[in-house]
Coordinates of C-alpha atoms in Angstrom, one line a residue:
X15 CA 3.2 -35.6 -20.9
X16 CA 0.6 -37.1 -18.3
X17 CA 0.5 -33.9 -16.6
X18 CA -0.2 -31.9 -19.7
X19 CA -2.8 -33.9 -21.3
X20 CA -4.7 -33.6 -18.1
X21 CA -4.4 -29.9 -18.0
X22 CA -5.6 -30.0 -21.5
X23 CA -9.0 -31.8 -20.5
X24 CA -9.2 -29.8 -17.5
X25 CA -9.6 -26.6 -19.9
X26 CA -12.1 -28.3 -21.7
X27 CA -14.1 -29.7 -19.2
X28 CA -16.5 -28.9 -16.4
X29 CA -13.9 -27.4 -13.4
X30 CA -14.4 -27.6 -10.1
X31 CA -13.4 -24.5 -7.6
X32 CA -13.4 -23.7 -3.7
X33 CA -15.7 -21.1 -4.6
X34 CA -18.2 -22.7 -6.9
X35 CA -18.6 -25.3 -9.6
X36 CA -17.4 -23.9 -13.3
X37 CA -19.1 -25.3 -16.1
X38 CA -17.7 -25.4 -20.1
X39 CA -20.1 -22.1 -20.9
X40 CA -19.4 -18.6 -20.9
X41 CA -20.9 -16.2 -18.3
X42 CA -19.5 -13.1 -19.3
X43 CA -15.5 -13.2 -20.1
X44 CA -14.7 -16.4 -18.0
X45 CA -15.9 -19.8 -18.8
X46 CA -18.3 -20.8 -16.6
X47 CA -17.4 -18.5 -14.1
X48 CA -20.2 -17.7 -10.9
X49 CA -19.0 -14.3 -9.8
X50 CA -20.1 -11.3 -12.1
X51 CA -19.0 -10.3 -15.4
X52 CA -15.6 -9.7 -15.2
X53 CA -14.0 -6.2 -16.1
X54 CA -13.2 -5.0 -19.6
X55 CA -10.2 -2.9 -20.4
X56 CA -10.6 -2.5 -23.9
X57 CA -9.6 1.0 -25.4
X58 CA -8.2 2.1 -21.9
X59 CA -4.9 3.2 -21.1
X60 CA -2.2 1.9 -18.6
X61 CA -0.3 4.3 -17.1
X62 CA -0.5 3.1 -13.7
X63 CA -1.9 1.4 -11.4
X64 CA -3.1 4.2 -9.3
X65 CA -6.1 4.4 -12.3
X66 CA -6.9 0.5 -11.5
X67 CA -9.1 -0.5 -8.6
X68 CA -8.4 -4.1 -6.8
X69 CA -10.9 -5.9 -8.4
X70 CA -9.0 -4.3 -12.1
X71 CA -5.9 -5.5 -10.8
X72 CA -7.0 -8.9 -10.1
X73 CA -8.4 -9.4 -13.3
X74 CA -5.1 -8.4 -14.9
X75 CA -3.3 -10.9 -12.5
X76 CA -5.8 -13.8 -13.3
X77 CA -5.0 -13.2 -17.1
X78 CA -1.7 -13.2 -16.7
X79 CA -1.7 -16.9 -14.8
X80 CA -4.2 -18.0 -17.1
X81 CA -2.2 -17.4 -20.2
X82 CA 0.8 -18.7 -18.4
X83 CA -1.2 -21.8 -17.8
X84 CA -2.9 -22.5 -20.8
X85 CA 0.4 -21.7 -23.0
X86 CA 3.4 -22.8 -21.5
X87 CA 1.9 -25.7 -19.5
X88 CA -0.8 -26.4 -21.3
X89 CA 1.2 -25.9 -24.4
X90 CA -2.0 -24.5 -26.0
X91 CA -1.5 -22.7 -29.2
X92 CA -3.8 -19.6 -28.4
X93 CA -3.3 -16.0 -31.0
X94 CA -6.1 -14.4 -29.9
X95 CA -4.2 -10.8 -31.5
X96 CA -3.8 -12.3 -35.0
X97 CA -3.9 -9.0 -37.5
X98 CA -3.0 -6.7 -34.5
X99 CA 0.2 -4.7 -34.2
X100 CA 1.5 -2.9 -31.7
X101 CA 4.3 -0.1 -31.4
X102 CA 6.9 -0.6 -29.4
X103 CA 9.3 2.5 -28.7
X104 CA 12.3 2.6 -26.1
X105 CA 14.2 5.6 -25.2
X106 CA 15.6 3.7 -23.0
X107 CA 17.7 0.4 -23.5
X108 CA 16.1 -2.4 -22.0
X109 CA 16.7 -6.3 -21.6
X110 CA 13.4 -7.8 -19.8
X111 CA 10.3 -5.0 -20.8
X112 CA 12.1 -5.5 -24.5
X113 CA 12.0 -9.0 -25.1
X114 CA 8.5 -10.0 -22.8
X115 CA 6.8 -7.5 -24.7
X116 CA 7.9 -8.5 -27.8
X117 CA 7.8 -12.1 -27.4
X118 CA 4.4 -11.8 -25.2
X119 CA 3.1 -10.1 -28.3
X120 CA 4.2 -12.2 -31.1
X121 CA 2.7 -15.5 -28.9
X122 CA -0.9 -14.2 -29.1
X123 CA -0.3 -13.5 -33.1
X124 CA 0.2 -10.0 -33.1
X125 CA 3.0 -8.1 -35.0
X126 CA 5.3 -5.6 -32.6
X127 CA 7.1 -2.9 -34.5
X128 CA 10.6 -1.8 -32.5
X129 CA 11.1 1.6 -32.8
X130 CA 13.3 4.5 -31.1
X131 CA 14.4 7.7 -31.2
X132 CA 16.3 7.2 -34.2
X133 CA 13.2 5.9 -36.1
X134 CA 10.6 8.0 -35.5
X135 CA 10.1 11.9 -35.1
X136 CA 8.3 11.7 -31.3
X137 CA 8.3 15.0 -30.3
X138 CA 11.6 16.1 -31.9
X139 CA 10.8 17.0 -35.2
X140 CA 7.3 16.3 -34.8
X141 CA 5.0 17.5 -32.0
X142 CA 3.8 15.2 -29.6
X143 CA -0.2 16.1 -30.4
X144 CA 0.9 15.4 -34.2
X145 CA 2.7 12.0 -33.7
X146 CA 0.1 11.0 -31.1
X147 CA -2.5 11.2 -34.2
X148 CA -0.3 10.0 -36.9
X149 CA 0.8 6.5 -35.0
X150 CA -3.3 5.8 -33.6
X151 CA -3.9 5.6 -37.4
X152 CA -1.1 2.7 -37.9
X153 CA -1.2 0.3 -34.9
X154 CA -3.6 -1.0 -32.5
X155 CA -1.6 0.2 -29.3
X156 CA 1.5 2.1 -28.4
X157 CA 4.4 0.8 -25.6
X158 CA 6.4 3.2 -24.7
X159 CA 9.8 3.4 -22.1
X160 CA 10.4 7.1 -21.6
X161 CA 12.4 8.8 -20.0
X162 CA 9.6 11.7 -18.6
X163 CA 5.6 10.5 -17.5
X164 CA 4.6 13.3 -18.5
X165 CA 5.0 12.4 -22.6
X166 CA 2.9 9.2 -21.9
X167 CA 0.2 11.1 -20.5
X168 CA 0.6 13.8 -22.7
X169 CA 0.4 11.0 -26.0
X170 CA -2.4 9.5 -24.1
X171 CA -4.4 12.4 -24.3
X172 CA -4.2 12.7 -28.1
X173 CA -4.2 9.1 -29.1
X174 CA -7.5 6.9 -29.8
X175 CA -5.5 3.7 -28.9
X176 CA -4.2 2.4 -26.0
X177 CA -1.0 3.4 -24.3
X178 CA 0.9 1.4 -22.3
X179 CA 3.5 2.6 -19.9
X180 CA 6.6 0.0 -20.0
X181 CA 8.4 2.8 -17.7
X182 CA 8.6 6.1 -17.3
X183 CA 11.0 7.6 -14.2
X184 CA 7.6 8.0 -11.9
X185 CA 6.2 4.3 -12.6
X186 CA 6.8 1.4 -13.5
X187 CA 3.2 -0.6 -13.4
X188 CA 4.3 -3.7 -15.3
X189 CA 7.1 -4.4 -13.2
X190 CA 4.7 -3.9 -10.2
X191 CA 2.4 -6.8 -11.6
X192 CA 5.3 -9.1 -12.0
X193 CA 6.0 -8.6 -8.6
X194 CA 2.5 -9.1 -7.2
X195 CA 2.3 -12.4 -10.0
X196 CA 5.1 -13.9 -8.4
X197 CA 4.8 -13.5 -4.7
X198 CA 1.0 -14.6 -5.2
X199 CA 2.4 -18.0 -6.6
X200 CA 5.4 -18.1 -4.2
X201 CA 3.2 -17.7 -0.9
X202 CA -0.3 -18.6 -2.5
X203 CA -2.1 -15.3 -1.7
X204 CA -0.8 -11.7 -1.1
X205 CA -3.5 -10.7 2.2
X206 CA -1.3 -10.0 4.9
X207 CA 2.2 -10.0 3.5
X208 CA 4.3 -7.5 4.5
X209 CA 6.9 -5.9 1.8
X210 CA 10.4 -4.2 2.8
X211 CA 12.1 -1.9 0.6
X212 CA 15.1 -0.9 0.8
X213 CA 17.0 1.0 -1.7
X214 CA 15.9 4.5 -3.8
X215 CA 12.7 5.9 -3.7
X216 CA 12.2 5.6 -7.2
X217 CA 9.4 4.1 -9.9
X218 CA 9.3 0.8 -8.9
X219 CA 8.5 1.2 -5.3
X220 CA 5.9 4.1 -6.3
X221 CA 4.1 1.3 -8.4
X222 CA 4.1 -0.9 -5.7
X223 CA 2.8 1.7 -3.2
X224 CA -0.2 2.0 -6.1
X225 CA -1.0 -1.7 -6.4
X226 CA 0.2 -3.7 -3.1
X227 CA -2.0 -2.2 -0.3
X228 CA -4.9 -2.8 -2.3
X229 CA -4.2 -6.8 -1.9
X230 CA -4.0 -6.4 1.8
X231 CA -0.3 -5.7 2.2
X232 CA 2.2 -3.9 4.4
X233 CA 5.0 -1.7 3.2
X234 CA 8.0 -0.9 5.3
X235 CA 10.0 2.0 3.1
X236 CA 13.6 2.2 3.7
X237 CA 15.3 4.8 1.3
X238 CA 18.2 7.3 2.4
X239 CA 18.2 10.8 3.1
X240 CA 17.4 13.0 0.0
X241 CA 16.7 9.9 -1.8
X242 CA 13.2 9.6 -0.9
X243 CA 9.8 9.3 -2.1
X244 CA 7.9 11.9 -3.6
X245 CA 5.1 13.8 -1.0
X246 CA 1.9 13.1 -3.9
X247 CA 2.9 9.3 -4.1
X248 CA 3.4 9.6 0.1
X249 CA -0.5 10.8 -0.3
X250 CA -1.6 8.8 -2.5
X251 CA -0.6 5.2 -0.9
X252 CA -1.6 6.5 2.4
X253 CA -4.9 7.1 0.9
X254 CA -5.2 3.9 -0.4
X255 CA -3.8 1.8 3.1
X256 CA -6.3 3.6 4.6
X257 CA -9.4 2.4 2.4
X258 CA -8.1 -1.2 2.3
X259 CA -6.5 -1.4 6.1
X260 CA -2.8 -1.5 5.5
X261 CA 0.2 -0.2 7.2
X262 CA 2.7 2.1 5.5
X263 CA 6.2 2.5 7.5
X264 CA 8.6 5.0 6.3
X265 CA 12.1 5.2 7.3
X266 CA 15.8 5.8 6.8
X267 CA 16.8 2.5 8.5
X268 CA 16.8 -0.7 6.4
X269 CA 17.3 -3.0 9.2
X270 CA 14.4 -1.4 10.3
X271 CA 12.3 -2.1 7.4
X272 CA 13.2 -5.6 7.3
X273 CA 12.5 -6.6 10.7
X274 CA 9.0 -9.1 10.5
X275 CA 9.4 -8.3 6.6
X276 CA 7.8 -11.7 4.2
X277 CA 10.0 -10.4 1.1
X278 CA 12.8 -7.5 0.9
X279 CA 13.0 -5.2 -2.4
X280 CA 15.7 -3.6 -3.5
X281 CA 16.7 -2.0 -7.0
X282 CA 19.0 -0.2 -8.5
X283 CA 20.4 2.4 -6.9
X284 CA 21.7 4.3 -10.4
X285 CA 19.1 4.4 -13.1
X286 CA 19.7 5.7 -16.7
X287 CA 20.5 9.3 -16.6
X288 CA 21.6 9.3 -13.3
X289 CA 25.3 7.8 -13.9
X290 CA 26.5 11.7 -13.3
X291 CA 25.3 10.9 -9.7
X292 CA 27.3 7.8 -9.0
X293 CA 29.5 8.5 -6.7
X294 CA 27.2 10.7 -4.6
X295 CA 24.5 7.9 -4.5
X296 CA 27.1 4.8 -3.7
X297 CA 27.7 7.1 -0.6
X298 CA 24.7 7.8 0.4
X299 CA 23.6 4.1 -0.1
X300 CA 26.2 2.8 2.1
X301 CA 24.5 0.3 4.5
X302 CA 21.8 -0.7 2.2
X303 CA 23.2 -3.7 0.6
X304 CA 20.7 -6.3 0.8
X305 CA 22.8 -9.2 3.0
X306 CA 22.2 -12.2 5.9
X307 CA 22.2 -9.4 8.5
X308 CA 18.9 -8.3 7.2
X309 CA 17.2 -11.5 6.5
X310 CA 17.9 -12.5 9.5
X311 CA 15.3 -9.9 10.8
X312 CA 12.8 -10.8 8.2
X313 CA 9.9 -13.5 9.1
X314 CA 11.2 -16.6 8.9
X315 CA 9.5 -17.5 5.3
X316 CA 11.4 -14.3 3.6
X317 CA 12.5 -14.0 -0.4
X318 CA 14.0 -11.3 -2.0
X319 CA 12.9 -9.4 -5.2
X320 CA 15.0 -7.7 -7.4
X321 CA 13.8 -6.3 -11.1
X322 CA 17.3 -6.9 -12.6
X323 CA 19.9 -5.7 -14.0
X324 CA 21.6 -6.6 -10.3
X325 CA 24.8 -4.9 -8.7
X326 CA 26.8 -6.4 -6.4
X327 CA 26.3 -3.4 -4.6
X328 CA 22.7 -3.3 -4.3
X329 CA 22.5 -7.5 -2.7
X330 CA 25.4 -9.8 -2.0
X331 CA 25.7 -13.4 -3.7
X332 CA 24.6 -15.2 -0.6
X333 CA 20.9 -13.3 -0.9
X334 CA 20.7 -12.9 -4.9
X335 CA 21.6 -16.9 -5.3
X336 CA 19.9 -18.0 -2.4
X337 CA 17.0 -20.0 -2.8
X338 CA 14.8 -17.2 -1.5
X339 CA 15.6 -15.2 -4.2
X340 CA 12.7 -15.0 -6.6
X341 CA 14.3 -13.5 -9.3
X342 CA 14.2 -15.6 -11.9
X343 CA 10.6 -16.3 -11.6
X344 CA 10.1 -12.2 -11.0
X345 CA 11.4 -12.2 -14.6
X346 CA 9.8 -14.5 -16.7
X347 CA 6.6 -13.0 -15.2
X348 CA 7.3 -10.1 -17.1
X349 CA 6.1 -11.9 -19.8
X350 CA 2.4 -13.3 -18.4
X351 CA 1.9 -10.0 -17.1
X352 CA 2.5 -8.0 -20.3
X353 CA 0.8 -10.1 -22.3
X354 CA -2.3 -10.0 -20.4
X355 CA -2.0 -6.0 -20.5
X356 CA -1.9 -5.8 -24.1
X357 CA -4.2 -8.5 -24.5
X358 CA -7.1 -6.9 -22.2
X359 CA -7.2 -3.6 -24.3
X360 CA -7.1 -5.0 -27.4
X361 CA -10.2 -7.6 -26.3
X362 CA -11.9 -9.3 -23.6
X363 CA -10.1 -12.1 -23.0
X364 CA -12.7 -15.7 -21.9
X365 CA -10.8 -17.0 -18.9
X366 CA -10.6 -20.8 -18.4
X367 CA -8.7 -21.7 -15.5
X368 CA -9.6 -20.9 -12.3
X369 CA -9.3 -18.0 -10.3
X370 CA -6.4 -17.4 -8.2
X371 CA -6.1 -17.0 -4.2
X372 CA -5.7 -13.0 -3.7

């Protein structure tokens, strides 16, 4: 209770930084705050990170660990969405982008609507251009889990709210955030980290090849033959390494990837829609079970990631249950980070705690 009451003066109170002194009074969106006005988001879409600079991406991450802050340690009763409400629709079943989007929402005040394919008429019996106008004129913004990218960016065109991408099978950008979230508060700062993947070339590793090399970080790619990345997301990470001096390995060899690696990656190697494919891809995955044989190569502070649901396939017990693994915490800050997405398009959000190390 000590430690909380504290906390709750410190965000009412003058703050002191490492990079400057942070008075109770709002400079642009953060309290006190030296550095410029902070970026607003408001009215924009998120489809992925590949549309948000560094600087974007920060801000996203701050809000995330301020709201994590202020709410569950703080325990300060903050519904900054009161009045708002938000569509939710999954074509896809989902455990973790289901309930942190649908808590996240509720805890700032706002009202989520669940809906599917067997609620609404999105692009079945109603066009997309049609539905896309119809739902702008009841909610505030629209979530959506898809099974194509295309009918995001499609609904985005049409819509005069936001749109939110909670997955489609090309990215995954709020997953990618979690990520970066957790590593920042597992290693303090993400400069000069070096990520190993290994596993399918698939949505999640395309988000983090949009976001991670703008923080500074390495990525060693390990995905089989034929189950690779895409050539435009190939281009379009190798773009952005180059502008922010990064390294991007790709290779067939996960032992390879791991070698000097601060955290391995892995996912599933059969999404939804793919379970036709099983038994070719539990072939052509053999040898990339995340196990001790490839943390031994890692740097000697490695964890593992893993987005969840797990196989045993995909990482053995003594990896997933290790206290390495990050998983847990990689999960819950699915929550911090989708809040602070929904909450920066709705409204600029006043920051009061203090910056984060990037």
């Amino acid at each position: 209770m000590a430690a909380i009451s504290s906390l709750r003066r410190l965000l009412t109170q003058k703050i002191r930084t490492p990079t400057g002194c942070l008075a109770y009074a709002t400079h642009g969106n953060v309290v006190g705050q030296t550095e410029p006005k902070q970026p607003s988001f408001v009215g924009r879409h998120f489809l992925t990170l590949k549309d948000y600079n560094k600087r974007e991406v920060e801000h996203l991450l701050w809000v995330a660990a301020d709201l994590k802050t202020r709410i569950k340690t703080a325990e300060e009763k903050y519904k900054p969405l009161a009045g708002k409400t938000g569509a939710l629709y999954f074509q896809k079943r989902s455990t973790r982008t289901r309930m942190s989007s649908e808590a996240g929402f509720s805890i700032l005040g706002g009202h989520p609507l669940f809906l599917t394919d067997n609620d609404v008429h999105l692009g079945v019996n109603e066009s997309m251009y049609d539905s896309a106008k119809v739902i702008s004129r009841f909610v505030d913004f629209f979530l959506g889990r898809v099974y194509y990218h295309s009918d995001l960016e499609e609904f985005a065109e049409q819509a005069s709210i936001p749109i939110i991408n909670a997955l489609s099978e090309l990215y995954h950008p709020l997953q990618a955030l979690a990520d970066l979230q957790t590593l920042q508060e597992h290693y303090g700062s993400l400069k000069g980290l070096t990520i190993a993947w290994v596993g399918d070339g698939n949505n999640i590793i395309n988000s983090l090849m949009m976001a991670a090399p703008k923080f500074g970080i390495n990525l060693k790619i390990a995905t089989p033959k034929d189950y690779g990345l895409e050539s435009f997301v190939i281009d379009d990470c190798k773009k952005i390494t180059k502008e922010n001096g990064t390294d991007l390995h790709i290779t067939t060899d996960p032992m390879e990837a791991c070698e000097n690696a601060n955290v391995i990656v892995t996912d599933t190697w059969i999404s939804m829609g793919q379970e036709e494919e099983k038994l070719a891809r539990l072939k052509a995955f053999e040898g990339y079970q995340v196990n001790k044989k490839m943390t031994e190569v890692a740097s000697s502070d490695w964890c593992f990631l893993h987005c969840l649901p797990r196989k045993p396939e995909e990482v053995d017990d003594e990896v997933f249950y290790s206290d390495r693994s990050l998983v847990w915490d990689e999960a819950e800050n699915r929550k911090w980070t989708v809040m602070a997405v929904m909450l920066t398009l709705l409204k600029d959000h006043v920051l009061k705690t203090p910056k984060p190390r990037f």
